[in-house]
Each structure stands twice: as structure tokens, then as C-alpha cells.
CSV table of C-alpha atoms in Angstrom, one decimal:
chain,number,residue,atom,x,y,z
A,1,MET,CA,-41.8,20.6,-19.4
A,2,THR,CA,-44.8,18.4,-18.1
A,3,GLU,CA,-45.0,15.9,-15.3
A,4,GLU,CA,-47.2,12.6,-15.9
A,5,ILE,CA,-47.7,9.9,-13.3
A,6,THR,CA,-47.7,6.3,-15.0
A,7,SER,CA,-49.2,3.5,-14.1
A,8,GLU,CA,-47.6,1.2,-11.5
A,9,TYR,CA,-44.8,-1.7,-12.6
A,10,ASP,CA,-44.4,-5.0,-11.3
A,11,VAL,CA,-40.6,-4.6,-12.7
A,12,LEU,CA,-38.5,-1.7,-13.7
A,13,ALA,CA,-35.2,-2.4,-15.3
A,14,ILE,CA,-32.8,0.2,-15.3
A,15,GLY,CA,-30.3,-0.2,-18.5
A,16,CYS,CA,-30.6,-2.0,-21.6
A,17,GLY,CA,-27.5,-4.1,-22.2
A,18,PRO,CA,-27.8,-7.8,-23.1
A,19,PHE,CA,-28.7,-8.7,-19.3
A,20,ASN,CA,-31.8,-6.3,-19.0
A,21,LEU,CA,-32.8,-7.0,-22.5
A,22,GLY,CA,-33.0,-10.7,-21.8
A,23,LEU,CA,-35.0,-10.0,-18.7
A,24,ALA,CA,-37.7,-8.0,-21.0
A,25,ALA,CA,-37.4,-10.9,-23.7
A,26,LEU,CA,-38.2,-13.7,-21.0
A,27,ALA,CA,-40.8,-11.4,-19.3
A,28,SER,CA,-42.6,-11.1,-22.6
A,29,THR,CA,-44.1,-14.5,-22.5
A,30,VAL,CA,-44.9,-14.3,-19.0
A,31,ASP,CA,-48.6,-13.2,-18.1
A,32,GLY,CA,-49.1,-10.8,-15.3
A,33,VAL,CA,-46.1,-9.4,-15.4
A,34,HIS,CA,-45.9,-5.9,-15.8
A,35,ILE,CA,-42.5,-4.7,-17.0
A,36,VAL,CA,-40.4,-1.8,-18.2
A,37,VAL,CA,-36.7,-1.3,-19.2
A,38,LEU,CA,-35.3,2.2,-19.2
A,39,GLU,CA,-32.2,3.1,-21.4
A,40,GLU,CA,-30.7,6.7,-21.0
A,41,GLN,CA,-29.0,6.2,-24.5
A,42,PRO,CA,-31.1,6.7,-28.0
A,43,ASP,CA,-30.5,3.5,-29.2
A,44,LEU,CA,-28.8,0.1,-28.1
A,45,THR,CA,-25.1,-0.1,-29.1
A,46,TRP,CA,-22.8,-2.8,-27.8
A,47,HIS,CA,-18.7,-2.3,-27.5
A,48,ARG,CA,-18.7,-0.2,-30.9
A,49,GLY,CA,-15.1,1.0,-30.1
A,50,MET,CA,-13.8,-2.6,-30.1
A,51,MET,CA,-16.0,-3.8,-33.1
A,52,PHE,CA,-13.3,-5.0,-35.3
A,53,GLY,CA,-14.7,-6.7,-38.6
A,54,ASN,CA,-13.9,-10.4,-37.9
A,55,ALA,CA,-14.2,-10.2,-34.1
A,56,SER,CA,-16.0,-13.2,-32.8
A,57,MET,CA,-18.0,-13.8,-29.4
A,58,GLN,CA,-16.1,-15.6,-26.8
A,59,VAL,CA,-19.5,-17.7,-26.0
A,60,ASN,CA,-21.4,-19.9,-28.6
A,61,PHE,CA,-24.9,-18.8,-29.8
A,62,LEU,CA,-26.7,-20.8,-27.2
A,63,ALA,CA,-25.7,-18.2,-24.8
A,64,ASP,CA,-28.2,-15.8,-26.1
A,65,LEU,CA,-31.0,-14.0,-24.3
A,66,VAL,CA,-33.3,-16.7,-23.7
A,67,THR,CA,-32.2,-20.1,-24.8
A,68,LEU,CA,-30.7,-21.8,-21.9
A,69,VAL,CA,-34.0,-21.5,-20.0
A,70,ALA,CA,-36.3,-21.3,-23.1
A,71,PRO,CA,-35.1,-22.9,-26.2
A,72,SER,CA,-38.2,-22.3,-28.2
A,73,HIS,CA,-38.6,-18.6,-27.2
A,74,PRO,CA,-39.5,-16.4,-30.3
A,75,LEU,CA,-36.5,-14.0,-29.4
A,76,SER,CA,-33.4,-16.6,-29.7
A,77,PHE,CA,-30.6,-16.3,-31.5
A,78,LEU,CA,-32.0,-19.1,-33.9
A,79,ALA,CA,-35.2,-17.2,-34.5
A,80,TYR,CA,-33.3,-14.0,-35.4
A,81,LEU,CA,-31.1,-16.1,-38.0
A,82,HIS,CA,-34.2,-17.5,-39.3
A,83,ASP,CA,-36.0,-13.8,-39.6
A,84,MET,CA,-32.6,-12.8,-41.2
A,85,ASP,CA,-32.7,-15.7,-43.8
A,86,ARG,CA,-29.3,-16.6,-42.4
A,87,LEU,CA,-29.8,-19.9,-40.6
A,88,TYR,CA,-28.9,-22.1,-43.5
A,89,ALA,CA,-25.7,-20.2,-43.9
A,90,PHE,CA,-24.7,-20.3,-40.2
A,91,THR,CA,-25.3,-24.0,-40.2
A,92,VAL,CA,-22.9,-24.3,-43.0
A,93,ARG,CA,-20.8,-21.7,-41.5
A,94,GLU,CA,-20.1,-24.8,-38.8
A,95,ASN,CA,-18.7,-22.0,-36.4
A,96,PHE,CA,-21.3,-21.7,-33.6
A,97,PHE,CA,-19.5,-18.5,-32.0
A,98,PRO,CA,-21.3,-15.5,-33.8
A,99,LEU,CA,-19.5,-12.4,-35.1
A,100,ARG,CA,-19.3,-9.7,-32.5
A,101,LYS,CA,-21.1,-7.6,-34.9
A,102,GLU,CA,-23.6,-10.2,-35.8
A,103,TYR,CA,-24.4,-10.5,-31.5
A,104,GLU,CA,-25.1,-6.6,-31.7
A,105,ASP,CA,-27.2,-6.8,-34.4
A,106,TYR,CA,-29.3,-9.7,-32.6
A,107,LEU,CA,-29.5,-7.6,-29.9
A,108,ARG,CA,-31.1,-4.4,-31.8
A,109,TRP,CA,-33.4,-7.0,-33.6
A,110,ALA,CA,-34.8,-8.2,-30.2
A,111,ALA,CA,-34.9,-4.7,-28.6
A,112,ALA,CA,-37.3,-3.4,-31.8
A,113,LYS,CA,-39.6,-6.3,-30.9
A,114,LEU,CA,-39.8,-5.4,-27.3
A,115,PRO,CA,-42.5,-2.7,-26.5
A,116,THR,CA,-41.6,-2.7,-22.9
A,117,VAL,CA,-37.7,-1.4,-23.8
A,118,ARG,CA,-37.6,2.7,-23.7
A,119,PHE,CA,-34.9,4.4,-25.0
A,120,SER,CA,-33.9,8.0,-24.3
A,121,HIS,CA,-35.3,7.7,-20.5
A,122,ARG,CA,-32.7,8.7,-18.1
A,123,VAL,CA,-33.4,7.6,-14.4
A,124,GLU,CA,-32.5,10.4,-12.0
A,125,GLU,CA,-33.4,9.3,-8.8
A,126,VAL,CA,-34.9,6.3,-7.1
A,127,HIS,CA,-37.0,6.8,-3.5
A,128,TRP,CA,-38.8,4.3,-1.3
A,129,ASP,CA,-42.4,5.4,-1.0
A,130,GLU,CA,-43.6,4.0,2.5
A,131,THR,CA,-46.9,4.9,2.2
A,132,VAL,CA,-47.6,2.7,-1.0
A,133,GLU,CA,-44.7,0.4,-0.4
A,134,ARG,CA,-43.3,0.6,-4.0
A,135,PHE,CA,-40.3,2.3,-5.0
A,136,ALA,CA,-40.6,5.8,-6.8
A,137,VAL,CA,-38.5,6.5,-9.8
A,138,ASP,CA,-37.8,9.8,-11.2
A,139,VAL,CA,-37.2,9.7,-14.9
A,140,VAL,CA,-36.1,12.4,-17.5
A,141,ARG,CA,-37.3,11.4,-21.2
A,142,GLY,CA,-35.6,12.5,-24.1
A,143,ASP,CA,-38.1,15.5,-24.9
A,144,ASN,CA,-37.4,16.7,-21.3
A,145,THR,CA,-40.8,15.5,-20.0
A,146,ARG,CA,-40.3,14.4,-16.2
A,147,LEU,CA,-42.0,11.3,-15.3
A,148,ARG,CA,-42.5,9.5,-12.1
A,149,MET,CA,-42.8,5.7,-12.3
A,150,HIS,CA,-43.6,3.2,-9.3
A,151,ALA,CA,-42.5,-0.3,-9.1
A,152,SER,CA,-42.3,-2.8,-6.7
A,153,ASN,CA,-39.1,-4.4,-8.0
A,154,LEU,CA,-36.0,-2.9,-9.6
A,155,VAL,CA,-33.3,-4.6,-11.8
A,156,LEU,CA,-30.1,-2.8,-12.1
A,157,GLY,CA,-28.1,-3.6,-15.5
A,158,VAL,CA,-26.4,0.1,-15.9
A,159,GLY,CA,-23.0,-2.3,-16.8
A,160,THR,CA,-19.7,-1.0,-16.2
A,161,ALA,CA,-17.4,1.8,-16.9
A,162,PRO,CA,-14.0,2.0,-18.5
A,163,TYR,CA,-11.3,1.8,-15.9
A,164,ILE,CA,-7.9,3.9,-16.0
A,165,PRO,CA,-5.3,3.3,-13.2
A,166,ALA,CA,-4.3,6.4,-11.4
A,167,ALA,CA,-0.5,5.6,-12.6
A,168,ILE,CA,-1.7,6.7,-16.2
A,169,ALA,CA,-4.9,8.5,-15.7
A,170,HIS,CA,-3.4,11.8,-15.7
A,171,LEU,CA,-1.8,11.7,-19.0
A,172,PRO,CA,-3.1,14.2,-21.9
A,173,GLN,CA,-6.4,13.1,-23.2
A,174,ASP,CA,-4.8,13.2,-26.6
A,175,ARG,CA,-2.1,10.7,-25.5
A,176,LEU,CA,-4.0,8.3,-23.6
A,177,LEU,CA,-7.3,6.1,-24.8
A,178,HIS,CA,-9.0,3.2,-23.4
A,179,THR,CA,-9.8,0.1,-25.5
A,180,SER,CA,-13.4,0.8,-25.3
A,181,GLU,CA,-12.9,4.0,-27.5
A,182,TYR,CA,-10.1,2.3,-29.8
A,183,LEU,CA,-12.0,2.3,-33.2
A,184,TYR,CA,-13.2,6.0,-32.3
A,185,ARG,CA,-9.7,7.3,-31.9
A,186,GLU,CA,-8.3,6.3,-35.6
A,187,ALA,CA,-6.7,9.6,-35.9
A,188,ASP,CA,-4.7,9.5,-33.0
A,189,VAL,CA,-3.5,6.0,-33.7
A,190,VAL,CA,-2.3,6.5,-37.0
A,191,SER,CA,-0.3,9.5,-36.1
A,192,ALA,CA,1.6,8.0,-33.3
A,193,GLN,CA,5.2,6.8,-34.2
A,194,LYS,CA,5.3,4.2,-31.1
A,195,ILE,CA,1.9,2.8,-29.3
A,196,THR,CA,2.3,1.2,-25.9
A,197,ILE,CA,-0.7,-1.3,-24.6
A,198,VAL,CA,-1.0,-1.7,-20.8
A,199,GLY,CA,-2.7,-4.6,-19.4
A,200,SER,CA,-3.8,-7.6,-21.5
A,201,GLY,CA,-7.0,-9.6,-21.5
A,202,GLN,CA,-9.0,-9.9,-24.8
A,203,SER,CA,-9.5,-6.4,-25.6
A,204,GLY,CA,-5.7,-5.8,-25.2
A,205,ALA,CA,-4.9,-9.0,-27.3
A,206,GLU,CA,-7.2,-7.6,-30.2
A,207,VAL,CA,-5.6,-4.1,-30.2
A,208,ALA,CA,-2.2,-5.9,-30.2
A,209,VAL,CA,-3.4,-7.8,-33.3
A,210,ASP,CA,-4.5,-4.6,-35.0
A,211,LEU,CA,-1.4,-2.5,-34.3
A,212,LEU,CA,0.9,-5.6,-35.3
A,213,SER,CA,-1.0,-5.7,-38.4
A,214,ARG,CA,-0.6,-2.2,-38.9
A,215,SER,CA,3.3,-2.3,-38.3
A,216,PHE,CA,3.7,-4.2,-41.6
A,217,ASN,CA,3.7,-0.5,-43.2
A,218,GLY,CA,7.3,0.0,-41.4
A,219,GLU,CA,6.1,3.1,-39.7
A,220,THR,CA,4.6,2.1,-36.3
A,221,ALA,CA,6.5,0.7,-33.2
A,222,VAL,CA,4.3,-1.6,-30.8
A,223,SER,CA,4.9,-2.3,-27.3
A,224,TRP,CA,2.7,-4.5,-24.9
A,225,LEU,CA,3.0,-4.5,-21.0
A,226,THR,CA,0.9,-6.4,-18.7
A,227,ARG,CA,0.9,-7.2,-15.0
A,228,THR,CA,0.1,-10.7,-15.3
A,229,ASN,CA,2.5,-13.3,-15.1
A,230,SER,CA,2.1,-14.6,-18.8
A,231,PHE,CA,0.2,-13.9,-21.9
A,232,ALA,CA,-2.4,-16.0,-20.5
A,233,PRO,CA,-5.1,-17.8,-22.3
A,234,LEU,CA,-8.7,-18.0,-21.5
A,235,ASP,CA,-9.4,-21.2,-19.8
A,236,TYR,CA,-12.2,-22.6,-21.7
A,237,THR,CA,-11.7,-26.4,-21.1
A,238,LYS,CA,-14.9,-28.2,-20.6
A,239,MET,CA,-14.2,-29.2,-16.8
A,240,VAL,CA,-13.0,-25.8,-15.9
A,241,LEU,CA,-16.4,-24.3,-17.5
A,242,GLU,CA,-18.1,-26.5,-14.8
A,243,MET,CA,-16.9,-23.4,-12.4
A,244,THR,CA,-19.0,-21.2,-14.6
A,245,THR,CA,-22.5,-23.1,-14.1
A,246,PRO,CA,-25.3,-22.2,-12.0
A,247,ALA,CA,-24.1,-25.1,-9.8
A,248,TYR,CA,-21.0,-23.6,-8.9
A,249,MET,CA,-22.5,-20.1,-8.8
A,250,ASN,CA,-25.1,-21.5,-6.1
A,251,TYR,CA,-22.1,-23.0,-4.1
A,252,PHE,CA,-19.8,-20.0,-4.2
A,253,HIS,CA,-22.7,-18.0,-2.6
A,254,SER,CA,-22.7,-20.4,0.2
A,255,LEU,CA,-18.9,-19.7,0.9
A,256,SER,CA,-17.8,-17.3,3.6
A,257,GLN,CA,-16.4,-13.9,2.1
A,258,ASP,CA,-12.9,-14.6,2.8
A,259,VAL,CA,-12.9,-18.0,1.0
A,260,ARG,CA,-14.9,-16.0,-2.0
A,261,GLU,CA,-12.1,-13.7,-2.0
A,262,ARG,CA,-9.6,-16.0,-2.4
A,263,LEU,CA,-10.9,-18.0,-5.4
A,264,ILE,CA,-12.1,-14.7,-7.1
A,265,ALA,CA,-8.2,-13.8,-7.2
A,266,GLU,CA,-7.3,-17.5,-8.4
A,267,GLN,CA,-10.2,-17.8,-10.8
A,268,TRP,CA,-9.0,-14.8,-13.2
A,269,GLN,CA,-8.4,-16.5,-16.2
A,270,LEU,CA,-12.1,-17.6,-16.3
A,271,TYR,CA,-12.9,-14.4,-17.6
A,272,LYS,CA,-9.7,-12.3,-18.0
A,273,GLY,CA,-7.9,-14.2,-20.1
A,274,ILE,CA,-7.1,-14.2,-24.0
A,275,SER,CA,-8.8,-16.4,-26.5
A,276,THR,CA,-6.3,-19.2,-27.8
A,277,ASN,CA,-7.4,-18.1,-31.5
A,278,THR,CA,-6.2,-14.3,-30.7
A,279,LEU,CA,-3.0,-15.4,-29.3
A,280,GLU,CA,-2.2,-17.8,-32.2
A,281,GLU,CA,-3.1,-14.9,-34.6
A,282,ILE,CA,-0.8,-12.7,-32.4
A,283,HIS,CA,2.0,-15.5,-32.8
A,284,GLU,CA,1.7,-15.5,-36.5
A,285,LEU,CA,1.9,-12.1,-37.0
A,286,LEU,CA,5.0,-11.9,-35.1
A,287,TYR,CA,6.4,-14.9,-36.9
A,288,ARG,CA,5.8,-13.0,-40.2
A,289,ARG,CA,7.5,-10.0,-39.1
A,290,GLN,CA,10.7,-12.0,-39.1
A,291,LEU,CA,10.7,-12.1,-42.8
A,292,GLU,CA,10.4,-8.5,-43.2
A,293,SER,CA,13.2,-5.6,-42.9
A,294,GLY,CA,12.9,-2.3,-41.6
A,295,LEU,CA,10.1,-2.5,-39.4
A,296,GLU,CA,10.1,-0.7,-36.1
A,297,GLU,CA,10.3,-2.9,-33.2
A,298,ALA,CA,7.6,-5.0,-31.5
A,299,GLU,CA,8.0,-5.7,-27.8
A,300,LEU,CA,6.1,-7.7,-25.5
A,301,ARG,CA,6.8,-8.1,-21.8
A,302,PHE,CA,4.7,-9.6,-19.1
A,303,GLY,CA,5.2,-9.3,-15.3
A,304,ILE,CA,5.4,-5.5,-15.3
A,305,THR,CA,3.9,-3.0,-13.3
A,306,VAL,CA,3.5,0.7,-14.8
A,307,GLU,CA,4.0,2.8,-11.4
A,308,THR,CA,4.0,6.4,-13.0
A,309,SER,CA,3.9,8.4,-16.3
A,310,ALA,CA,4.8,11.7,-17.2
A,311,ILE,CA,5.6,13.8,-20.2
A,312,ASN,CA,9.2,14.5,-20.9
A,313,SER,CA,10.8,17.7,-22.4
A,314,SER,CA,10.7,16.1,-26.0
A,315,GLY,CA,6.9,15.8,-25.7
A,316,LYS,CA,7.1,11.8,-25.0
A,317,ILE,CA,5.6,9.8,-22.7
A,318,VAL,CA,7.8,8.3,-19.9
A,319,LEU,CA,6.2,5.3,-18.4
A,320,THR,CA,8.1,4.4,-14.9
A,321,CYS,CA,8.1,0.4,-14.8
A,322,ARG,CA,8.9,-2.3,-12.5
A,323,HIS,CA,9.9,-5.6,-13.4
A,324,ARG,CA,8.0,-7.8,-10.8
A,325,ASP,CA,10.5,-11.0,-10.9
A,326,THR,CA,13.5,-9.1,-10.2
A,327,ASP,CA,12.2,-5.8,-8.8
A,328,GLN,CA,14.2,-3.8,-11.5
A,329,VAL,CA,12.7,-0.4,-12.1
A,330,PHE,CA,12.9,1.2,-15.7
A,331,GLU,CA,11.8,3.8,-17.9
A,332,HIS,CA,9.7,3.0,-21.2
A,333,ILE,CA,9.3,5.8,-23.7
A,334,THR,CA,6.3,6.0,-26.1
A,335,ASP,CA,3.9,8.1,-27.8
A,336,LEU,CA,0.4,7.0,-27.0
A,337,VAL,CA,-0.8,4.7,-24.4
A,338,VAL,CA,-3.9,2.4,-24.8
A,339,ALA,CA,-5.2,1.2,-21.7
A,340,ALA,CA,-6.4,-2.3,-21.7
A,341,THR,CA,-7.4,-2.2,-17.9
A,342,GLY,CA,-10.7,-3.2,-18.0
A,343,TYR,CA,-13.8,-2.1,-16.7
A,344,ARG,CA,-15.5,-1.3,-13.1
A,345,ASN,CA,-18.9,-1.3,-12.0
A,346,ARG,CA,-20.4,2.0,-12.4
A,347,PRO,CA,-21.7,3.4,-9.3
A,348,PRO,CA,-25.5,3.9,-9.6
A,349,THR,CA,-25.9,7.5,-8.2
A,350,PHE,CA,-29.7,7.4,-8.9
A,351,LEU,CA,-29.8,5.2,-5.7
A,352,ASP,CA,-28.3,7.5,-3.3
A,353,PRO,CA,-31.8,8.6,-1.8
A,354,ILE,CA,-31.9,4.9,-0.4
A,355,LYS,CA,-28.2,4.4,0.1
A,356,GLU,CA,-28.7,4.4,4.0
A,357,LEU,CA,-31.4,1.6,3.4
A,358,LEU,CA,-28.9,-0.8,2.1
A,359,LEU,CA,-26.9,-3.5,3.8
A,360,SER,CA,-23.1,-3.6,2.9
A,361,ASP,CA,-20.5,-5.8,3.6
A,362,GLU,CA,-17.2,-5.0,5.4
A,363,LYS,CA,-15.7,-3.6,2.1
A,364,GLY,CA,-18.6,-1.5,1.7
A,365,ARG,CA,-20.2,-3.8,-1.2
A,366,PRO,CA,-23.8,-4.2,-1.2
A,367,VAL,CA,-24.9,-7.8,0.4
A,368,VAL,CA,-26.6,-9.9,-2.4
A,369,ARG,CA,-28.9,-12.9,-1.6
A,370,SER,CA,-28.9,-16.1,-3.6
A,371,ASP,CA,-31.4,-14.7,-6.0
A,372,HIS,CA,-29.5,-11.7,-6.9
A,373,SER,CA,-31.5,-9.3,-4.7
A,374,LEU,CA,-30.0,-6.8,-2.3
A,375,LYS,CA,-30.6,-6.8,1.2
A,376,PHE,CA,-32.2,-3.8,2.8
A,377,THR,CA,-33.0,-2.8,6.4
A,378,ASP,CA,-36.1,-3.7,7.9
A,379,GLY,CA,-39.0,-2.1,6.3
A,380,VAL,CA,-38.2,-1.9,2.8
A,381,VAL,CA,-40.4,-4.7,1.1
A,382,GLY,CA,-39.5,-4.2,-2.5
A,383,ARG,CA,-36.5,-5.8,-4.1
A,384,VAL,CA,-33.6,-4.5,-6.0
A,385,PHE,CA,-31.9,-7.2,-8.1
A,386,VAL,CA,-28.5,-6.6,-10.1
A,387,SER,CA,-27.0,-7.9,-13.1
A,388,ASN,CA,-23.3,-7.8,-13.3
A,389,ALA,CA,-22.8,-6.2,-10.2
A,390,GLU,CA,-22.1,-9.4,-7.9
A,391,ILE,CA,-18.8,-11.0,-8.4
A,392,HIS,CA,-18.2,-10.6,-4.7
A,393,SER,CA,-21.3,-12.9,-3.9
A,394,HIS,CA,-21.6,-14.9,-7.1
A,395,GLY,CA,-18.2,-15.4,-8.5
A,396,VAL,CA,-16.6,-14.6,-11.6
A,397,SER,CA,-19.3,-16.0,-13.9
A,398,ALA,CA,-21.5,-12.9,-13.0
A,399,PRO,CA,-20.4,-11.3,-16.0
A,400,ASN,CA,-20.7,-13.9,-18.5
A,401,LEU,CA,-23.3,-13.9,-21.0
A,402,ASP,CA,-24.1,-17.6,-20.7
A,403,ILE,CA,-25.2,-17.0,-17.2
A,404,GLY,CA,-27.8,-13.8,-18.3
A,405,ALA,CA,-30.7,-16.3,-18.8
A,406,ILE,CA,-30.3,-18.2,-15.9
A,407,ARG,CA,-30.2,-15.2,-13.7
A,408,ASN,CA,-32.9,-13.7,-15.3
A,409,ALA,CA,-35.1,-16.6,-14.9
A,410,THR,CA,-34.2,-16.8,-11.3
A,411,ILE,CA,-35.2,-13.1,-10.8
A,412,LEU,CA,-38.6,-13.8,-12.5
A,413,ASN,CA,-39.4,-16.9,-10.6
A,414,THR,CA,-38.8,-14.7,-7.3
A,415,ILE,CA,-40.9,-11.7,-8.5
A,416,THR,CA,-43.9,-14.2,-9.4
A,417,GLY,CA,-43.7,-16.3,-6.6
A,418,ARG,CA,-43.8,-19.5,-8.9
A,419,GLU,CA,-41.6,-21.6,-11.6
A,420,VAL,CA,-42.2,-19.5,-14.6
A,421,TYR,CA,-38.9,-20.8,-16.0
A,422,ARG,CA,-37.5,-24.1,-15.1
A,423,LEU,CA,-34.0,-23.9,-13.8
A,424,PRO,CA,-31.3,-26.7,-14.2
A,425,LYS,CA,-31.3,-28.9,-11.7
A,426,ARG,CA,-27.8,-30.6,-12.2
A,427,SER,CA,-25.8,-28.4,-14.4
A,428,ALA,CA,-22.5,-29.8,-13.6
A,429,PHE,CA,-21.0,-33.1,-13.5
A,430,THR,CA,-18.6,-32.0,-10.6
A,431,THR,CA,-19.8,-31.7,-7.1
A,432,PHE,CA,-18.4,-28.6,-5.0
A,433,GLU,CA,-19.7,-29.4,-1.8
A,434,ALA,CA,-17.8,-31.5,0.8
A,435,PRO,CA,-19.3,-34.7,1.6
A,436,LYS,CA,-22.3,-34.9,4.1
């Protein structure tokens, strides 16, 4: 193995999901910004385990990598459609929500056009080098070459990790799967006589559609249990969407932490709900089942907490559940559990060498400025920005794709010290602040 020292960068972005890919895209047309994006994986994939053939996005095509701040950018979704000779067909389709598979192809198309994106580069450690006032980043390339890169600014876009709650996490690996790996576990799904989805959200609902469709073969029983007080729709009404705008994000950041916590709990339907189309599809499948005979049961229950799980003497999974309205405890028997239990922020262990330099709130979370940069102790002049790790400081719109271009433009404006991208001055009709 050899070691090489690269030239310094203005920006080193870690992780190449849609957010950091969008940063690279916007930076590609800005003079004087030397950027590199490092991704551990050998290529770009996006939610492959849930890539159902007809699955569509929950945001429209304008929420691409660049359009909301740079509509004429050469890496827009419309430019991709034009390059693929599908622009006219997309127009005639009159559905402005791209297919999920199509969106991933767009991301791969954009990444291929950006020489600043480097795959098979794993970041091992980040240090603060006081002598040069830069971050020193230790990297291992796919061929095991060790690199040390220096950067004035870091942008963390390492994404989230599938979350399995403790109540079911100890189940045997072949009896439990997370929705993120659903399509990879076809053999386990096919062999189970009864499958139980635990949790809801869009992923749980899409699995429910798939399992209910399969249930017409008469061999598979399906159960769906969720803690929520209904199978609730994603609130996509226009005035409610004002709470996903940059204006509301700025307002949210100005609030005290206890108020933020309350609002996050109240606003879960803005990002954890189920699309209305998917709910209608589920109802249609349930309706059609009435016309068939000999089908295994299809059971849907909301307001259910799964408290423990075990394997009984017959080799079945036993879930101990609590009905939240009545506090009644009951047992639920199944063969396979599909955890639709969401994701949690992935702890960036490569930041451990500078962890003591980061300021935290009372819950141990990083303190995030309005420009999405982390607060450090005195003496660190470099900046670390975060993408989709700031719900606690910026609100529930932080994971939304439609905020990605706005956040990246904010980061680039901050780094350059000038307005390289004009941010919207008024993105909502609602006024969120109290009168002055």
C-alpha cells in the first residue's frame, strides 16, 4: 500500500446520496470552489430493496438536485429527460412524480457527469490540524491505497441506517427483515405462510400492497400492526406544505428547543404518513379479496405496541402486543416479521477524533447553526455541515428531497462568502412569526 497526500480542497463531502450529489452538481458551475465527494460504495444505489416496479416518488420532478435554486442548470431532471430522449413522453404522461427507478437512474446519470464524485473511497478518520487550520481526512481507496486529504469545510451526507426496535431485534435473522431489504429477501417472503408488518409509513404500506397482491394465491396470510392511531395519510395539502418551506425551516430554527421537540412530535404526518394513492390501492385490494373464497386472513390493526417477541416450541414467532386504547395485552403468532420501523441517523464514527471539539445540546445532539454547520469549541475555524441530520434543529423537512437544493445553496453561499445562488426571499404565504 502506498500513501499519497492530495492537494487541499475547499469542500470535502462524505457520502454520495442525493444531498451531497446535489452539492457537487451545484458546485460544478461555481468558479473557485474546489470540491470532492467521497462514497464508500463502488457505485450509486438508492433504496434498491424497495424498488417496486411501479413505485413513484412522493415529491415532484422539480425537487431534483438543482432546479429549485438553479432551474437552467445542466444537471436538472429535465436535462436528464432530454438527454434520454424521454422529455416529450414525460410531458404526455401528465404525471409529474417520477418513478422511483427513474429517479435513481437520474442520480446515476448526474454522478457520471461529475468528476468530483469518487466512489470506493472510505473515510476512516477526521482530525483537526491546528498547524494548517484544516481538517485532515484519512481515506482508504478501493485498491487499498491510503490517502490523506485536507479540507477547510466538510459536508456530512452519510445518510441513515435501518432501525429495528429492541422488542423484535433479537429474532432469528431468517425470521426478521427490514423494509430496506425486502426485495432482496424474496425467498423468505415466499416461504412464509403468515407475514406480519410491524410499523407503518410509506414503506410499510408498499409492502402491504405487495403482500396483499400475493395473498390472492390463497397461501399467504398478512397482518399489519402499527403504533399510530390510524393508517394515516401523508399530509400533502398545499397550506400544510408551507411547513416544509425554507421560510418555516428558518422560523423553526429560531424557536427554543422544548418548542421544537413538541412540534416535531406533532408534525409526524408531514414525513411519516402514507401517500393517498397507496392507501387507496390497499383498500382496493382488500375490497377485491371479498369476492374471492379460500384466501388466508388479512388483518390490519392500528394503535398496537409490540412489546416483546419470542420463538415458541412450534417454531412460530410470538409477538406480545398491547392495544393502546384499552391497555389489553395479547399474543400475535406469525412466521416472518417485516419491520417497517424507519431509519435513524448513522453515527459518523470517523468524527470520533474531533468529537470532544463539537458542542452538544442537553440530549447529546450536535448544535446546528441556521446555515446547517455544527458548532465547535473555540479554536476550530473549519466548518462541518450536515445534510439530513438536523431534524432537531431545522424541523421535519430536513430529510425532504425538496429542501436539498436550498440547503446546498445555503452551504455554498456560506463557504464562498457570497450569494452564488439566490435563495427564495418568500417561500410561504403564511407568516409564522408573532407580530412585532
